[in-house]
């Protein structure tokens, strides 16, 4: 049986070498098995025909019956499109094609009755359907017999080469014919299938590709999603377990003079209980003889940097070097500044390594790392480049990093004869499902307490036209001796316009607060100018700082108790939350003021409302995900995972993911030596999946 599933797709009836090549390149479908695991993205009921007049943009795929009354080609060469007007007597819809324009134009006939399948959208105020599938209406009867028709996601190239959902469906049928009468070999052990009420694999595949009613689909989907999530979790948890068993870490046995001196003489405040607890957790890991792999979660301003620094001191006390890796150059620079000032007077060398450290200074840093004279290296991704070699790296701290998954972390291991301890820190509360995937192999510590004496920041929402009133409030705070940030958006796509906005704002603010000094900082300034502007603000030489989001991370000016966000509608929730973390760092009541125009979309109004309502980072993160939707997450966040998910969705299937994780953990616990025969199937399937995974990534 396995041999049939593994059969090269080109021998399947209806495929052949040319189609096989495209299937492989576009869909990574190489075998019959791959084909059967290429699932439809949705199913459409072909027995239902709607009227044009009832269409709305929020409808999924719809089927219409009518004729084309007008066709035209538009646009210039290279950007041509085809437009057609379609009617069924109850109204008109526009059809649009952006590719294969010539071929489609030739195939369409005015006046011929068509059956149309497509997804309605709104374009220029009216309903429009792009790239519909059209069939001669005389085929309607045979289409109706198809009942629920699966829709497969197909790339432009596939479409150009004649692949349609129907062609895919025919290939699926041929594949099922090929294996007819035999059962498809299971990829999960029978006891798991029974315990978790899953459909057998063959039945699930059949119901996904050829459902007889829509009721069959949920259970079939659940089976394939569960399987995917289960193997993902099994891999992550097994990896973490094997790592714990097989990899020795550097034991940091002693708490030495550096740590003690710092703690007793340099610490500018006492640690919160949460910070103390986390330092203990880190030390317990680092002295254990195992390798630490820990995620530290703590909201903006909770004091993660201090904890990281103390872990670095433990490393140095035990004869090792430490590095701190930040996602941006500015954040790296700010970390370096903070750490250097905290360590002032101690016999330690701390240096920066980022993309902009070049020439002689770069060589000196690289030398210092190699000869061990640099104790703490702060930098960006530049730190993990192969030419950076440490004399004896013992700890790596990764700050505020989201897409730094298992694979990337493993790269750090090569930086010493044994892997260094790893601490990943994040201020953005991570939704549970993400934590279970990207960080699924890590132990977790949480700083759940803010340093004392902080008053919660008051957040206010102002409309632009009330700026005079807003300025009065700002003036009052300035008179009390406080400092103020004005933050302007700066987005790469509209950079010059944004900079102009900021410059105009700057002039306006200078005029409005003529009796105060106003500084300015944005990403386009030279590093020395930026530094000078920040220094002047910190030294209270300027009372107002007009800036872009370069101050988003890291900056620490406790006397700055007011932040005004201009064009707040252009910021995302996560960013607004990060920015708010820059105020409320001192004992004074702080204010965070969002300025927007009056007309706002519902989403924006909701975003502003959430910011005004809560300072809880977890709530904000959840709302952020809800508003931005899963698409955003899929593209950007999955990249840190060991496997790509094809059917399951990291957001929508969180409950199933938790179940899969529990089951995987249970399997590993009950069968630690992987010798129970009832699980054989499971290790074999995991190996197969991992093997394919590597093949895929080396092809693409
Ligand atoms: P984050 O967790 O956002 O990285 P930081 O490490 O930047 O937070 O700390 C935020 C601010 O709080 C800094 O100014 C830091 O010096 C200060 N801080 C940290 N820990 C304490 C503490 N225990 N008591 C008082 N202030 C603290
Ligand atoms: Mg920080």
PDB file of C-alpha atoms in Angstrom, residues 158-257:
ATOM      1  CA  UNK A 158      -1.316  26.628 -12.307  1.00  0.00           C
ATOM      2  CA  UNK A 159      -4.332  28.492 -13.617  1.00  0.00           C
ATOM      3  CA  UNK A 160      -2.433  29.560 -16.713  1.00  0.00           C
ATOM      4  CA  UNK A 161      -1.582  25.934 -17.316  1.00  0.00           C
ATOM      5  CA  UNK A 162      -5.170  24.878 -17.254  1.00  0.00           C
ATOM      6  CA  UNK A 163      -5.471  23.663 -13.673  1.00  0.00           C
ATOM      7  CA  UNK A 164      -8.877  24.430 -12.227  1.00  0.00           C
ATOM      8  CA  UNK A 165     -10.573  23.140  -9.127  1.00  0.00           C
ATOM      9  CA  UNK A 166     -12.397  20.723 -11.360  1.00  0.00           C
ATOM     10  CA  UNK A 167      -9.190  19.397 -12.875  1.00  0.00           C
ATOM     11  CA  UNK A 168      -7.810  18.917  -9.383  1.00  0.00           C
ATOM     12  CA  UNK A 169     -10.950  17.091  -8.442  1.00  0.00           C
ATOM     13  CA  UNK A 170     -10.561  14.752 -11.398  1.00  0.00           C
ATOM     14  CA  UNK A 171      -6.977  14.033 -10.387  1.00  0.00           C
ATOM     15  CA  UNK A 172      -8.172  13.296  -6.859  1.00  0.00           C
ATOM     16  CA  UNK A 173     -10.723  10.905  -8.262  1.00  0.00           C
ATOM     17  CA  UNK A 174      -8.043   9.164 -10.305  1.00  0.00           C
ATOM     18  CA  UNK A 175      -5.917   8.869  -7.197  1.00  0.00           C
ATOM     19  CA  UNK A 176      -8.760   7.274  -5.274  1.00  0.00           C
ATOM     20  CA  UNK A 177      -9.427   4.946  -8.202  1.00  0.00           C
ATOM     21  CA  UNK A 178      -5.805   3.910  -8.101  1.00  0.00           C
ATOM     22  CA  UNK A 179      -6.023   2.820  -4.502  1.00  0.00           C
ATOM     23  CA  UNK A 180      -9.584   1.574  -4.844  1.00  0.00           C
ATOM     24  CA  UNK A 181     -10.619  -1.178  -2.547  1.00  0.00           C
ATOM     25  CA  UNK A 182      -7.618  -0.873  -0.300  1.00  0.00           C
ATOM     26  CA  UNK A 183      -7.526   1.061   2.915  1.00  0.00           C
ATOM     27  CA  UNK A 184      -5.188   3.985   3.166  1.00  0.00           C
ATOM     28  CA  UNK A 185      -2.505   3.242   5.665  1.00  0.00           C
ATOM     29  CA  UNK A 186      -3.008   4.977   8.980  1.00  0.00           C
ATOM     30  CA  UNK A 187      -0.650   7.705  10.149  1.00  0.00           C
ATOM     31  CA  UNK A 188      -1.874   7.643  13.742  1.00  0.00           C
ATOM     32  CA  UNK A 189      -2.005   4.628  16.063  1.00  0.00           C
ATOM     33  CA  UNK A 190      -5.469   3.098  16.438  1.00  0.00           C
ATOM     34  CA  UNK A 191      -5.570   3.741  20.190  1.00  0.00           C
ATOM     35  CA  UNK A 192      -5.190   7.503  19.638  1.00  0.00           C
ATOM     36  CA  UNK A 193      -7.814   7.480  16.927  1.00  0.00           C
ATOM     37  CA  UNK A 194     -10.233   5.736  19.271  1.00  0.00           C
ATOM     38  CA  UNK A 195      -9.433   7.823  22.348  1.00  0.00           C
ATOM     39  CA  UNK A 196      -9.785  11.117  20.547  1.00  0.00           C
ATOM     40  CA  UNK A 197     -12.751  10.187  18.383  1.00  0.00           C
ATOM     41  CA  UNK A 198     -10.963  10.789  15.112  1.00  0.00           C
ATOM     42  CA  UNK A 199     -12.007   9.574  11.693  1.00  0.00           C
ATOM     43  CA  UNK A 200      -9.757   6.989  10.025  1.00  0.00           C
ATOM     44  CA  UNK A 201      -7.408   8.702   7.598  1.00  0.00           C
ATOM     45  CA  UNK A 202      -8.846   7.205   4.403  1.00  0.00           C
ATOM     46  CA  UNK A 203     -12.352   8.216   5.351  1.00  0.00           C
ATOM     47  CA  UNK A 204     -11.269  11.743   6.245  1.00  0.00           C
ATOM     48  CA  UNK A 205      -9.438  12.198   2.943  1.00  0.00           C
ATOM     49  CA  UNK A 206     -12.394  10.937   0.966  1.00  0.00           C
ATOM     50  CA  UNK A 207     -14.813  13.207   2.790  1.00  0.00           C
ATOM     51  CA  UNK A 208     -12.631  16.250   2.238  1.00  0.00           C
ATOM     52  CA  UNK A 209     -12.233  15.699  -1.483  1.00  0.00           C
ATOM     53  CA  UNK A 210     -15.660  14.186  -2.177  1.00  0.00           C
ATOM     54  CA  UNK A 211     -18.124  15.207   0.515  1.00  0.00           C
ATOM     55  CA  UNK A 212     -21.680  14.073  -0.023  1.00  0.00           C
ATOM     56  CA  UNK A 213     -23.009  16.674   2.374  1.00  0.00           C
ATOM     57  CA  UNK A 214     -21.537  19.577   4.265  1.00  0.00           C
ATOM     58  CA  UNK A 215     -22.153  17.766   7.548  1.00  0.00           C
ATOM     59  CA  UNK A 216     -19.290  15.428   6.740  1.00  0.00           C
ATOM     60  CA  UNK A 217     -16.670  18.097   6.519  1.00  0.00           C
ATOM     61  CA  UNK A 218     -16.053  19.203  10.132  1.00  0.00           C
ATOM     62  CA  UNK A 219     -15.106  15.744  11.408  1.00  0.00           C
ATOM     63  CA  UNK A 220     -12.880  15.128   8.402  1.00  0.00           C
ATOM     64  CA  UNK A 221     -11.142  18.447   8.902  1.00  0.00           C
ATOM     65  CA  UNK A 222     -10.716  17.792  12.574  1.00  0.00           C
ATOM     66  CA  UNK A 223      -8.920  14.544  11.822  1.00  0.00           C
ATOM     67  CA  UNK A 224      -6.363  16.094   9.461  1.00  0.00           C
ATOM     68  CA  UNK A 225      -5.850  19.191  11.579  1.00  0.00           C
ATOM     69  CA  UNK A 226      -5.385  17.172  14.713  1.00  0.00           C
ATOM     70  CA  UNK A 227      -2.833  15.028  12.977  1.00  0.00           C
ATOM     71  CA  UNK A 228      -0.882  18.039  11.776  1.00  0.00           C
ATOM     72  CA  UNK A 229      -0.911  19.771  15.152  1.00  0.00           C
ATOM     73  CA  UNK A 230      -0.142  16.564  17.002  1.00  0.00           C
ATOM     74  CA  UNK A 231       3.006  15.902  14.978  1.00  0.00           C
ATOM     75  CA  UNK A 232       4.046  19.525  15.333  1.00  0.00           C
ATOM     76  CA  UNK A 233       3.726  19.306  19.102  1.00  0.00           C
ATOM     77  CA  UNK A 234       5.277  15.865  19.272  1.00  0.00           C
ATOM     78  CA  UNK A 235       8.284  17.189  17.418  1.00  0.00           C
ATOM     79  CA  UNK A 236       8.645  20.292  19.579  1.00  0.00           C
ATOM     80  CA  UNK A 237       8.234  18.468  22.875  1.00  0.00           C
ATOM     81  CA  UNK A 238      10.441  15.577  21.868  1.00  0.00           C
ATOM     82  CA  UNK A 239      13.099  17.989  20.733  1.00  0.00           C
ATOM     83  CA  UNK A 240      12.998  19.803  24.074  1.00  0.00           C
ATOM     84  CA  UNK A 241      13.099  16.512  25.962  1.00  0.00           C
ATOM     85  CA  UNK A 242      16.013  15.115  23.991  1.00  0.00           C
ATOM     86  CA  UNK A 243      17.858  18.344  24.354  1.00  0.00           C
ATOM     87  CA  UNK A 244      17.421  18.228  28.106  1.00  0.00           C
ATOM     88  CA  UNK A 245      18.653  14.654  28.207  1.00  0.00           C
ATOM     89  CA  UNK A 246      21.530  14.866  25.815  1.00  0.00           C
ATOM     90  CA  UNK A 247      22.938  18.361  25.943  1.00  0.00           C
ATOM     91  CA  UNK A 248      25.067  19.448  28.809  1.00  0.00           C
ATOM     92  CA  UNK A 249      25.143  23.125  29.681  1.00  0.00           C
ATOM     93  CA  UNK A 250      27.928  25.114  31.249  1.00  0.00           C
ATOM     94  CA  UNK A 251      27.366  24.953  34.996  1.00  0.00           C
ATOM     95  CA  UNK A 252      27.568  28.446  36.517  1.00  0.00           C
ATOM     96  CA  UNK A 253      28.353  27.139  39.960  1.00  0.00           C
ATOM     97  CA  UNK A 254      29.213  30.249  41.870  1.00  0.00           C
ATOM     98  CA  UNK A 255      27.762  33.628  42.589  1.00  0.00           C
ATOM     99  CA  UNK A 256      30.940  35.670  42.405  1.00  0.00           C
ATOM    100  CA  UNK A 257      32.195  39.114  43.244  1.00  0.00           C
TER     101      UNK A 257
END
